[in-house]
Short mmCIF file of C-alpha atoms in Angstrom, two decimals:
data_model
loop_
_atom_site.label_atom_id
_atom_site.label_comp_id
_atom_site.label_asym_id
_atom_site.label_seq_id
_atom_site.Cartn_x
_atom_site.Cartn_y
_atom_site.Cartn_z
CA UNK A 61 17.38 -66.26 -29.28
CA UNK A 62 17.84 -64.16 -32.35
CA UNK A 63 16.76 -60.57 -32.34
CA UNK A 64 14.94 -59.53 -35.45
CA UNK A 65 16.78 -55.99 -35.98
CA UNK A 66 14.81 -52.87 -36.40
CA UNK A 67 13.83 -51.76 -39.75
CA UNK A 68 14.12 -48.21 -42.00
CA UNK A 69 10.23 -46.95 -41.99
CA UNK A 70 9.62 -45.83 -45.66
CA UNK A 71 7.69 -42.48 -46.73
CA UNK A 72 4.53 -44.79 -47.00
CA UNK A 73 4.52 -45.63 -43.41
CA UNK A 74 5.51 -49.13 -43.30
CA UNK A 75 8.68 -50.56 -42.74
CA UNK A 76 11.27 -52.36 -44.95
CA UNK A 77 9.94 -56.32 -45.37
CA UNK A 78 6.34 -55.18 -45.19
CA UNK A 79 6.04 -54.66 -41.16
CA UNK A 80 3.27 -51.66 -40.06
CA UNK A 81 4.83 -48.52 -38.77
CA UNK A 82 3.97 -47.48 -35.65
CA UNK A 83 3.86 -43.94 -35.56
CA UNK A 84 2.40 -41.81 -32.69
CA UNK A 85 -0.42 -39.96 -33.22
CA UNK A 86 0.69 -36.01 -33.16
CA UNK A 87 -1.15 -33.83 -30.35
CA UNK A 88 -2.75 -30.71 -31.87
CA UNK A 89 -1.19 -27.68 -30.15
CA UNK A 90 -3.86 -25.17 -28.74
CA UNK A 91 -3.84 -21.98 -31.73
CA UNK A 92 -1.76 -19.16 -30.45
CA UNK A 93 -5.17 -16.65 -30.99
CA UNK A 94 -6.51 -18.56 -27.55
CA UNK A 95 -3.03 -17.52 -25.74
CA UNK A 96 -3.46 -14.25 -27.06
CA UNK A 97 -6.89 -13.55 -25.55
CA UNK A 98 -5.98 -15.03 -22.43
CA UNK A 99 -3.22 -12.54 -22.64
CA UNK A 100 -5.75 -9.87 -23.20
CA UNK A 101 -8.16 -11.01 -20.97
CA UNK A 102 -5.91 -10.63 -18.20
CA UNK A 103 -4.53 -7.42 -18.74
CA UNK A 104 -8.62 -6.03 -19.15
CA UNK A 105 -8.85 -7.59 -15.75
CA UNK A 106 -6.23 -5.74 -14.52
CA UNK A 107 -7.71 -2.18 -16.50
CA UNK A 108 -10.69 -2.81 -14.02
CA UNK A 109 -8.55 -2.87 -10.75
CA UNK A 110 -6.82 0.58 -11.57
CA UNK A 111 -10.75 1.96 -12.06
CA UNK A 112 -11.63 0.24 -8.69
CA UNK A 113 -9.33 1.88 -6.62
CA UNK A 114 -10.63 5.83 -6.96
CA UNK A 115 -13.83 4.84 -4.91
CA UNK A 116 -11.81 4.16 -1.93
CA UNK A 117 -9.65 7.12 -2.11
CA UNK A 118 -12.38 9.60 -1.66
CA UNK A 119 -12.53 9.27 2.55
CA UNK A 120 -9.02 8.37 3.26
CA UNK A 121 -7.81 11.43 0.75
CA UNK A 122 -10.33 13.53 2.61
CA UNK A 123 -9.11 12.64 6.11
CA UNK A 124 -5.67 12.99 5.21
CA UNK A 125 -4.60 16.13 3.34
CA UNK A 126 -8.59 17.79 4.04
CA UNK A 127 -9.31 18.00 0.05
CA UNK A 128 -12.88 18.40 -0.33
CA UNK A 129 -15.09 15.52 -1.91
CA UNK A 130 -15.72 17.86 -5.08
CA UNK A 131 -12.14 18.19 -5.04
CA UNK A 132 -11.38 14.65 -5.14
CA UNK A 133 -14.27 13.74 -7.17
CA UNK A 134 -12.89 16.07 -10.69
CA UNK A 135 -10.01 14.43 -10.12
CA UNK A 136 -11.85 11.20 -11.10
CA UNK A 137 -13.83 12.62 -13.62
CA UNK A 138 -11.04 13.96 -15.49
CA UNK A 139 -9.77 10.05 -15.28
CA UNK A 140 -13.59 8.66 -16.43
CA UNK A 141 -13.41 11.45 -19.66
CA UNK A 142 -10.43 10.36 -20.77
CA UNK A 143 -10.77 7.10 -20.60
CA UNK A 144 -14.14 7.52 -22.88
CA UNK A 145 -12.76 9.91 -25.21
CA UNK A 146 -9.58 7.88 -25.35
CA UNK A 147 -11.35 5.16 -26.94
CA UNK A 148 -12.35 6.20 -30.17
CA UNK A 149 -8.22 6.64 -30.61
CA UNK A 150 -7.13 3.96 -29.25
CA UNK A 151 -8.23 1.18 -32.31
CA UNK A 152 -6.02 3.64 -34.66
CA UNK A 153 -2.85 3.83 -32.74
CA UNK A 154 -3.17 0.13 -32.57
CA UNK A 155 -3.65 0.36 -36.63
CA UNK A 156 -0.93 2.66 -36.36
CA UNK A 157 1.90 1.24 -33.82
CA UNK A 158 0.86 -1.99 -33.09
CA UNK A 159 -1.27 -3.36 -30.46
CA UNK A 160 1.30 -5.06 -28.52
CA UNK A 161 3.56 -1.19 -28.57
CA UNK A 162 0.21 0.57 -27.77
CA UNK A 163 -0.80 -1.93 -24.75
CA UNK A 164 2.83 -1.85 -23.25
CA UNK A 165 3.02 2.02 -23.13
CA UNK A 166 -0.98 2.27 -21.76
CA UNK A 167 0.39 0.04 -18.62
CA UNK A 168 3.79 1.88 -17.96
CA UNK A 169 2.09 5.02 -18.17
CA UNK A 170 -0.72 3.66 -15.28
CA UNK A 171 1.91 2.36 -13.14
CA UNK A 172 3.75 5.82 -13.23
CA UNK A 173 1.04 7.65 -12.43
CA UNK A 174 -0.42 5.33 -9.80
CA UNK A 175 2.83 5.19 -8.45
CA UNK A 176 3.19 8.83 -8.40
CA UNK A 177 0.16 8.87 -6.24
CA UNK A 178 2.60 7.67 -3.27
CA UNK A 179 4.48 11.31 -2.87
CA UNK A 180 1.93 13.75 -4.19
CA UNK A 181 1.22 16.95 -1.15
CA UNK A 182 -1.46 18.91 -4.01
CA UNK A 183 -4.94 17.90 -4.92
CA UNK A 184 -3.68 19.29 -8.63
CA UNK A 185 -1.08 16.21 -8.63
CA UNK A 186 -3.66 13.81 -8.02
CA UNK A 187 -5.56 15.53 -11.21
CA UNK A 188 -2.48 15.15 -12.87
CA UNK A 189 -1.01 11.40 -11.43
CA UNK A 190 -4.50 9.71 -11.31
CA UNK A 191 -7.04 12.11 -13.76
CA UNK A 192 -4.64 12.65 -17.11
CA UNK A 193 -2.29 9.68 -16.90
CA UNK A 194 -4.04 6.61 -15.59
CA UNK A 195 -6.95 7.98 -17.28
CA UNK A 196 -5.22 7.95 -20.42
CA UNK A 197 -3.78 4.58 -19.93
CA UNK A 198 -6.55 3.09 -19.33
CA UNK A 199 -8.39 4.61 -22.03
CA UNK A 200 -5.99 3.01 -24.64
CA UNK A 201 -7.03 -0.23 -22.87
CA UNK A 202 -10.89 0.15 -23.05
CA UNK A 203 -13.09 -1.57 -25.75
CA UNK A 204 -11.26 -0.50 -28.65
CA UNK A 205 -8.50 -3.35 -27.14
CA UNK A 206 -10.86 -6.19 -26.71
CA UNK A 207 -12.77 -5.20 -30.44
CA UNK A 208 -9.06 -4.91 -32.54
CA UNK A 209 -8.03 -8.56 -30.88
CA UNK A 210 -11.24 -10.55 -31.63
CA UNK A 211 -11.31 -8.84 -35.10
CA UNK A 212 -7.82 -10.09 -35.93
CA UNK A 213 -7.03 -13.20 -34.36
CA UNK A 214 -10.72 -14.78 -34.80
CA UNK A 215 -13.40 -15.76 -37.35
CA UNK A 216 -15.13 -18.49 -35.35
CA UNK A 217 -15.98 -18.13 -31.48
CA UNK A 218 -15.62 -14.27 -32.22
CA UNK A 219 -19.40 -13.22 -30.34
CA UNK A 220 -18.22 -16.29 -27.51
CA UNK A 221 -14.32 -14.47 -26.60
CA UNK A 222 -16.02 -10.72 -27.25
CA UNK A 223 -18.28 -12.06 -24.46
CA UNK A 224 -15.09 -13.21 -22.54
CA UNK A 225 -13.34 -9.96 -22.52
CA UNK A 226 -15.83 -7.85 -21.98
CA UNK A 227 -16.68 -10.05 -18.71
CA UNK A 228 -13.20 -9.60 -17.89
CA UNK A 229 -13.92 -6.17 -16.74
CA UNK A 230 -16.35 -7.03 -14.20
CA UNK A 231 -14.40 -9.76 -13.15
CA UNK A 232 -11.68 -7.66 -12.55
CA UNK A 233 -13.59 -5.30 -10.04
CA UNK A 234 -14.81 -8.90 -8.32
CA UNK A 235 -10.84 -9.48 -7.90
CA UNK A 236 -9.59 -5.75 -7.04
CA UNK A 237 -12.54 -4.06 -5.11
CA UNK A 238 -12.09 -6.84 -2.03
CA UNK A 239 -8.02 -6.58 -1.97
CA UNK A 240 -8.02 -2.81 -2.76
CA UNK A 241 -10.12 -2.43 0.00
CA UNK A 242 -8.97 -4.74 2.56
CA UNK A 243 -5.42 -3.16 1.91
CA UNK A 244 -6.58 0.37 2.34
CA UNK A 245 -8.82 -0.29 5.40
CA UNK A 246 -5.37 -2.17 6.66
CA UNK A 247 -2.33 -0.15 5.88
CA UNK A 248 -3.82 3.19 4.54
CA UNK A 249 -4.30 4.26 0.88
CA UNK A 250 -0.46 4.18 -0.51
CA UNK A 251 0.18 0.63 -0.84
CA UNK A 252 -3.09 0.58 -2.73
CA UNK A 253 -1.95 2.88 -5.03
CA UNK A 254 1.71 1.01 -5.23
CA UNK A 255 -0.47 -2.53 -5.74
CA UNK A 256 -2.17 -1.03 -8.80
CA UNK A 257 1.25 0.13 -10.49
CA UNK A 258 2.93 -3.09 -9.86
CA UNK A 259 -0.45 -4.81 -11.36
CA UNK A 260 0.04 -2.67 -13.83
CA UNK A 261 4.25 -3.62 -14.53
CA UNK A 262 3.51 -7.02 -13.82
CA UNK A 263 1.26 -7.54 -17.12
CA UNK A 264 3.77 -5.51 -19.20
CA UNK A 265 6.09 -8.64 -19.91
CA UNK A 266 3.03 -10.83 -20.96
CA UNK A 267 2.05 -8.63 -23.25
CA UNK A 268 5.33 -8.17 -24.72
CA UNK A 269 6.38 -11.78 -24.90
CA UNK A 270 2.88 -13.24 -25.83
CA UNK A 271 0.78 -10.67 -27.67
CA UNK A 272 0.77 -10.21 -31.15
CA UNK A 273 -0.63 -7.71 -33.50
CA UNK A 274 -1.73 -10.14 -36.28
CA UNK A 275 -1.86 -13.86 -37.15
CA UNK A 276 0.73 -13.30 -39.67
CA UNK A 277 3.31 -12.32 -37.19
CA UNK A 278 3.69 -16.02 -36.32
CA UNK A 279 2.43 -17.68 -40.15
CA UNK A 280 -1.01 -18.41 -38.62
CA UNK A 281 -4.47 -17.77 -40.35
CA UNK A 282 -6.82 -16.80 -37.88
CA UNK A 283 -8.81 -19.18 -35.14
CA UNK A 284 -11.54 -20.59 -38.20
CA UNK A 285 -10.22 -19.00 -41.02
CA UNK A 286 -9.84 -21.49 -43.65
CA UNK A 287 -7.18 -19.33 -45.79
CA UNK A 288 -4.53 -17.71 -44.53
CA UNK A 289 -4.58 -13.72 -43.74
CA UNK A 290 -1.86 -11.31 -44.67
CA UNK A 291 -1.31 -8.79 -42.14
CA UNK A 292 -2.37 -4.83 -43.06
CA UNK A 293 0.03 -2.38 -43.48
CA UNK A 294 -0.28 0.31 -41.56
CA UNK A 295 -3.13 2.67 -40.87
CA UNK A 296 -2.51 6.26 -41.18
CA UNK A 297 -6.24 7.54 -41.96
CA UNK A 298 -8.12 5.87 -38.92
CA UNK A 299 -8.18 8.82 -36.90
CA UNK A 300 -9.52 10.66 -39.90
CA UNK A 301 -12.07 8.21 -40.43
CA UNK A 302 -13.36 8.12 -36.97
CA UNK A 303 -13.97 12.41 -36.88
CA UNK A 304 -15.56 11.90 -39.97
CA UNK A 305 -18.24 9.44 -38.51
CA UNK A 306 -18.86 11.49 -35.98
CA UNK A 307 -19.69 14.83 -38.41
CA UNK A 308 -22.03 12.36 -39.89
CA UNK A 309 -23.47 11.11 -37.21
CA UNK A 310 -23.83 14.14 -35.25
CA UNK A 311 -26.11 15.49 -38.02
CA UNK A 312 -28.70 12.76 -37.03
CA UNK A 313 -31.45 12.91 -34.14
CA UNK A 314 -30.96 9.10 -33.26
CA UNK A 315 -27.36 9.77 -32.50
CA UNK A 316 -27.39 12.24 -30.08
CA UNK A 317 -30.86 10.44 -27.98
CA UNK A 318 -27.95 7.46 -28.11
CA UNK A 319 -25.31 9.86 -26.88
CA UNK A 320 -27.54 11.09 -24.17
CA UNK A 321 -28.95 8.01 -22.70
CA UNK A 322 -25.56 6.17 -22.42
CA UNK A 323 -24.65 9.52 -20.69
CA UNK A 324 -27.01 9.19 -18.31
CA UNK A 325 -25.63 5.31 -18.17
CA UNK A 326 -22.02 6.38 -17.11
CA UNK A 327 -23.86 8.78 -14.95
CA UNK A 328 -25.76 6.13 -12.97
CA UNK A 329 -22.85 3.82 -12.93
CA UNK A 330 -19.27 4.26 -12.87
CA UNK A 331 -19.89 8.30 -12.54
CA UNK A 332 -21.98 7.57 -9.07
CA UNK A 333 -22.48 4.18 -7.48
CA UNK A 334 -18.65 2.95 -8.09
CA UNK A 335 -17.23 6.02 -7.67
CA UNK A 336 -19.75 7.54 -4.69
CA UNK A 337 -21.38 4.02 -3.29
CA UNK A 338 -18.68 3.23 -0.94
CA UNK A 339 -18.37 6.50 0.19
CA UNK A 340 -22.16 6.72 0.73
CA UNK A 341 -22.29 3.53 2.71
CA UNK A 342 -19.52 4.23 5.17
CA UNK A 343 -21.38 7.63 5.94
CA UNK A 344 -23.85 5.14 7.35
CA UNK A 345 -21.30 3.52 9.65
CA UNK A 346 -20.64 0.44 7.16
CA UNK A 347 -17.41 -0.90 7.08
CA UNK A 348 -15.07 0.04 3.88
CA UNK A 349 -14.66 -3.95 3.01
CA UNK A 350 -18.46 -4.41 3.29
CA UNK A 351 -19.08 -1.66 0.81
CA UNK A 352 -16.50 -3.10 -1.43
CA UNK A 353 -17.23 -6.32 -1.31
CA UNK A 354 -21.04 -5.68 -2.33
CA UNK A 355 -19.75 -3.11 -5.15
CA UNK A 356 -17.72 -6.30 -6.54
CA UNK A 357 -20.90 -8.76 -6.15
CA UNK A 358 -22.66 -6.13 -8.79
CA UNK A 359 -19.76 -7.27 -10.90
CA UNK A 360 -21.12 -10.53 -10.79
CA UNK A 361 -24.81 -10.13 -11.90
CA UNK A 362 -23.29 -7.92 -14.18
CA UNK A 363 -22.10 -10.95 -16.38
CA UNK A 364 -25.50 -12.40 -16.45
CA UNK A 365 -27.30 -9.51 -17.44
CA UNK A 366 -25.37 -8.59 -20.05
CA UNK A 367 -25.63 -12.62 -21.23
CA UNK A 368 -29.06 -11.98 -21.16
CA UNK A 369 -29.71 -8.75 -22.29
CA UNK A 370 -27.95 -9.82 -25.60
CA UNK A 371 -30.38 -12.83 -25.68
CA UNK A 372 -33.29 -9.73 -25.33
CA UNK A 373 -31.58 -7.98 -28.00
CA UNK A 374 -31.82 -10.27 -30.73
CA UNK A 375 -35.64 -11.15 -30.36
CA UNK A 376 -37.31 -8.18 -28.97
CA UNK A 377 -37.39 -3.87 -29.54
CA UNK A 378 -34.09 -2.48 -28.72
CA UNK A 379 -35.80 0.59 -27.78
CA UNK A 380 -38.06 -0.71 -25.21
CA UNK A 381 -35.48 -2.35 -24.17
CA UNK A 382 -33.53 0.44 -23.46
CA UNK A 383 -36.51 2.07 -21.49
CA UNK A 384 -37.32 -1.07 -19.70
CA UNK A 385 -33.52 -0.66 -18.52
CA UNK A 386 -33.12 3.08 -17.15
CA UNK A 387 -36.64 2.88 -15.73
CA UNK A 388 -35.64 -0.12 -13.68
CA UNK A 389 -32.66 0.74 -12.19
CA UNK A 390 -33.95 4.91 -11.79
CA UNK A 391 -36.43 3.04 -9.48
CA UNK A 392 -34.27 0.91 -7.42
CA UNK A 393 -31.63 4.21 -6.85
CA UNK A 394 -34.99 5.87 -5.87
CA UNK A 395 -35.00 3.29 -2.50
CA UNK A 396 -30.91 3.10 -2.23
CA UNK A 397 -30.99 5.67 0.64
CA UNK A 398 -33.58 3.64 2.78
CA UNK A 399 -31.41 0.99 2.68
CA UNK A 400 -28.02 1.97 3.03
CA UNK A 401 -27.43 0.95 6.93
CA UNK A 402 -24.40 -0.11 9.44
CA UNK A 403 -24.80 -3.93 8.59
CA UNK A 404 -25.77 -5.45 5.22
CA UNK A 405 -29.11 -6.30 5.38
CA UNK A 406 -31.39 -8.61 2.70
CA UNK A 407 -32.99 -5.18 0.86
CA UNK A 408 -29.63 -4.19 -0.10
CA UNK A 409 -28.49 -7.75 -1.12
CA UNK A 410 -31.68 -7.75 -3.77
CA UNK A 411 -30.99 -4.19 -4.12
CA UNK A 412 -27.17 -5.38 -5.51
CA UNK A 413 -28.62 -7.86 -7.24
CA UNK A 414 -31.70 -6.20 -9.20
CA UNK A 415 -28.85 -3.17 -9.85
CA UNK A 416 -26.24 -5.60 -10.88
CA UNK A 417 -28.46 -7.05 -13.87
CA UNK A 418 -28.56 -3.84 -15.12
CA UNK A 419 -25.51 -2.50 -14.91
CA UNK A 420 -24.35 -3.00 -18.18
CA UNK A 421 -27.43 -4.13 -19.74
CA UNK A 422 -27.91 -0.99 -21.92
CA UNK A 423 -24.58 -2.38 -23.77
CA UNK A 424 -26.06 -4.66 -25.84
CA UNK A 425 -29.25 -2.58 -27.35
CA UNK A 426 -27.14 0.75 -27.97
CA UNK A 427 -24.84 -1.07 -30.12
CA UNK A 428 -27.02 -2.57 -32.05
CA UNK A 429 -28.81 0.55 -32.44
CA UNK A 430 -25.50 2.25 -33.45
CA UNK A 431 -25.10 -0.88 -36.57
CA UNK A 432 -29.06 -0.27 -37.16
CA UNK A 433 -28.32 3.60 -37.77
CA UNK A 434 -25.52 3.64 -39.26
CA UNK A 435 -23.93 0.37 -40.92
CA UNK A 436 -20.37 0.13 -41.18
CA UNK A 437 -20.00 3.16 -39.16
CA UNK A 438 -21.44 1.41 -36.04
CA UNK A 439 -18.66 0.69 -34.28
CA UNK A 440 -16.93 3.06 -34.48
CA UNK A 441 -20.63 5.92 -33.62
CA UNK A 442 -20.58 3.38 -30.85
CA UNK A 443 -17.05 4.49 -29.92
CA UNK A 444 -18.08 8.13 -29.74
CA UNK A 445 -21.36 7.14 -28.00
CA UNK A 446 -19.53 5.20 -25.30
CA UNK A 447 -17.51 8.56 -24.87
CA UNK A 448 -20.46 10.50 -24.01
CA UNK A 449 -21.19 7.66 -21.00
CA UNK A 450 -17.69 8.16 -19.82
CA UNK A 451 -18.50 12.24 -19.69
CA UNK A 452 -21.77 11.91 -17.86
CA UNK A 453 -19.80 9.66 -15.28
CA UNK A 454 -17.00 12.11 -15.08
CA UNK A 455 -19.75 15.05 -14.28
CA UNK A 456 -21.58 12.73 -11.90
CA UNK A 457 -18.22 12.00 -9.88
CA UNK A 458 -17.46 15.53 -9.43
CA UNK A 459 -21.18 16.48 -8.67
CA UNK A 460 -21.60 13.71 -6.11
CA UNK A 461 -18.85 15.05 -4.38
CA UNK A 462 -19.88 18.76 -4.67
CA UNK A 463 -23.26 17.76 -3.72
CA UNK A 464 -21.63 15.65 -0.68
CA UNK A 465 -19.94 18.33 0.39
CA UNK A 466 -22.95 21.00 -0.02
CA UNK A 467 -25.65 18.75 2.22
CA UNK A 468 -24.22 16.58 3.89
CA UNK A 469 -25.07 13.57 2.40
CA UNK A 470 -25.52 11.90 -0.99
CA UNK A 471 -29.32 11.19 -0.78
CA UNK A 472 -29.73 14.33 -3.63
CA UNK A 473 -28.14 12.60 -5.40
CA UNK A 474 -29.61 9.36 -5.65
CA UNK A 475 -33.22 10.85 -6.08
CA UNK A 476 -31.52 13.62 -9.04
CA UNK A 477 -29.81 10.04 -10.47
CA UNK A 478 -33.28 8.30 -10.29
CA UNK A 479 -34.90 11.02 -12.09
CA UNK A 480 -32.42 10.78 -14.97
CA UNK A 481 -33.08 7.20 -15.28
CA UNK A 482 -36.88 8.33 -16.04
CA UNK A 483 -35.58 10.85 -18.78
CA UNK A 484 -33.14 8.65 -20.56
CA UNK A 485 -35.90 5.77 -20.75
CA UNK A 486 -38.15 8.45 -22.24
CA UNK A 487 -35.29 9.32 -25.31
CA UNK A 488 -34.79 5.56 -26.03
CA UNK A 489 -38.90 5.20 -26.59
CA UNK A 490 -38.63 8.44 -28.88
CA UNK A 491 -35.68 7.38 -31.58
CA UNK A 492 -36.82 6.37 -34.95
CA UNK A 493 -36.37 3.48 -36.55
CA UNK A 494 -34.03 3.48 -39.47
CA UNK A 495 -35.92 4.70 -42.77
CA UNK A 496 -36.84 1.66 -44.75
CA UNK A 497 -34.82 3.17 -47.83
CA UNK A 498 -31.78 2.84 -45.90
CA UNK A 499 -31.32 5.98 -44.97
CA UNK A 500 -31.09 7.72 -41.87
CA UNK A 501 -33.59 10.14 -40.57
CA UNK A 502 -32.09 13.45 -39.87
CA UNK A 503 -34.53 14.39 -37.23
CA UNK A 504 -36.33 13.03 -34.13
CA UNK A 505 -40.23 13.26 -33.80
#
């Protein structure tokens, strides 16, 4: 039997004699911006592990080289301040150098100083190793990384991955808090610190093989974008820009109520309960992993609060909002010392749940407050705002301590920290809304 040989296909798709091509369909690759925010998703993730760890130094550090809580605690406040006023930087070195350069250096610079940790004999090397340089790292890593990625590489699914990212960070304490702690409680503090810098050196050849600055670096247009997008040249004024919105901004009464109620949010969160709550606990005989392990739970109420609080945002008063917030969780750190305990018992499971709704909550309602006020500006007022949270938590992680080692025990604290909650929810009722000309009220009735 006679073979009918295999014929030439032609440019139309059929073959020589009239016979149907049969061509295989072509599979649609995945579009490089979704390996790029996995990419940055991870590395956020691990940005949350090297803030987990300075709860768990604070006994061990203490027991060790007999540095006083205060002591320990400015060491982490100099890490929270820089990390906030890091921030408002960070999006112009990226403009500047690149994101991929920027995000490279931020993680080398964490592993050396978390790595430096190991062999330090001074409480002024731990200011140095953990305040200035993982602080600084992780500052160039904060939400100015997460904003400049979504910006470039999206135009649809932008709100759904700025979502994604910013989750990342409280998924990242759900992974780190629980190993951190189990390691520490296991084989001492050092190979904590050594896990974080090799986290830390670990993500460094991700970024550099699979991040990219801009769609253009690889011919794309960005995820949605229906033309393609040639990539800026570099930045050299964002710096200036960003000082300049906040002299205008500062010369508003709405921007410093915003300044001082996310204040009193870093205060009330990262400043206290994840820098002081573990601590706190295991003064009441509960074990390290317990503590840690409930700290990480709050990370995961955290994502669904912030879901919903964005929901709130776009149907109901930001301001009340932001009362609603502060007065809520002032209240529950009101009862935190009647239920800290040996064992965890069900009032502090509802406690960690009611507190991990709100953690981040306030997010949501500032920032719109910050585009509401001032328009193009608002990210970047936001940036400054968010730097005046990361102060109040570096003040409230060296006066925890102080007050620690003062009384005894940290229940001063959580009534002060209640009563806080009270003011701030008090400012956010008080701040105008904008003008209806446009323009923004210079003063605060």
């Amino acid at each position: 039997m006679t073979q009918t040989p295999e014929l030439p296909l032609r440019a139309s798709g059929t073959r020589e004699g009239g016979a149907p091509a049969s061509v295989p369909p072509r599979r649609r690759r995945p579009h490089r911006a979704w390996s790029v925010a996995a990419v940055t998703f991870l590395t956020i993730i691990g940005a949350a592990g090297f803030a987990s760890l300075p709860g768990l130094l604070i006994d061990p550090l203490h027991a060790e080289f007999h540095w006083s809580r205060a002591t320990i605690g400015f060491a982490v406040s100099v890490n929270l301040a820089l990390y906030g006023l890091t921030a408002p930087f960070a999006a112009a070195l990226m403009d500047r150098f690149g994101i991929r350069r920027v995000v490279a250096v931020a993680l080398a610079v964490i592993a050396i100083g978390a790595g430096l940790t190991v062999f330090m004999t001074a409480s002024w090397q731990l200011v140095l190793f953990w305040g200035v340089l993982v602080g600084l790292g992780s500052g160039s890593m904060a939400l100015a990384f997460a904003a400049t990625v979504t910006g470039r590489w999206f135009t649809e699914r932008r709100g759904l991955v700025t979502g994604i990212l910013t989750a990342a960070g409280a998924s990242g304490q759900l992974v780190f808090l629980p190993l951190l702690s189990w390691i520490v409680d296991r084989y001492t503090w050092r190979p904590a610190a050594v896990t974080v810098a090799l986290a830390a050196l670990a993500v460094v050849p991700l970024v550099w093989l699979l991040l990219r600055d801009h769609p253009a670096d690889v011919g794309l247009a960005p995820y949605g974008a229906t033309e393609f997008v040639p990539k800026p040249p570099p930045q050299r004024g964002a710096a200036r820009r960003a000082l300049r919105a906040l002299v205008t901004a500062a010369r508003t009464g709405p921007f410093w109520l915003l300044a001082g109620t996310f204040a009193i949010c870093g205060a009330t969160t990262n400043g206290l309960v994840k820098t002081h709550f573990i601590p706190a606990a295991h003064d009441h005989d509960m074990p390290m992993t317990a503590a840690a392990s409930l700290l990480a739970v709050i990370g995961v109420f955290d994502i669904a609060g912030t879901i919903a609080s964005g929901w709130f945002t776009d149907r109901f008063d930001t301001r009340r909002l932001l009362a609603v917030y502060y007065g809520l969780r002032g209240l529950s750190l009101m009862f935190l010392p009647l239920l800290l305990a040996d064992t965890v018992r069900p009032p502090m499971v509802f406690f960690i749940v009611f507190y991990g709704l709100d953690w981040v909550a306030t997010v949501p309602p500032t920032i719109a407050l910050c585009r509401e006020h001032y328009g193009e500006d608002g990210a970047i007022v936001f940036g400054w705002v968010l730097a005046a949270h990361q102060v109040g938590a570096a003040l409230v992680a060296f006066l925890g301590g102080l007050a620690r080692d003062l009384f005894g025990t940290y229940n001063p604290v959580w009534y002060a920290s209640g009563a806080l909650c009270a003011l701030a929810a008090l400012m956010a009722l008080v701040i105008r809304r904008r003008a209806e000309s446009g323009r923004v009220r210079p003063a605060v009735a």
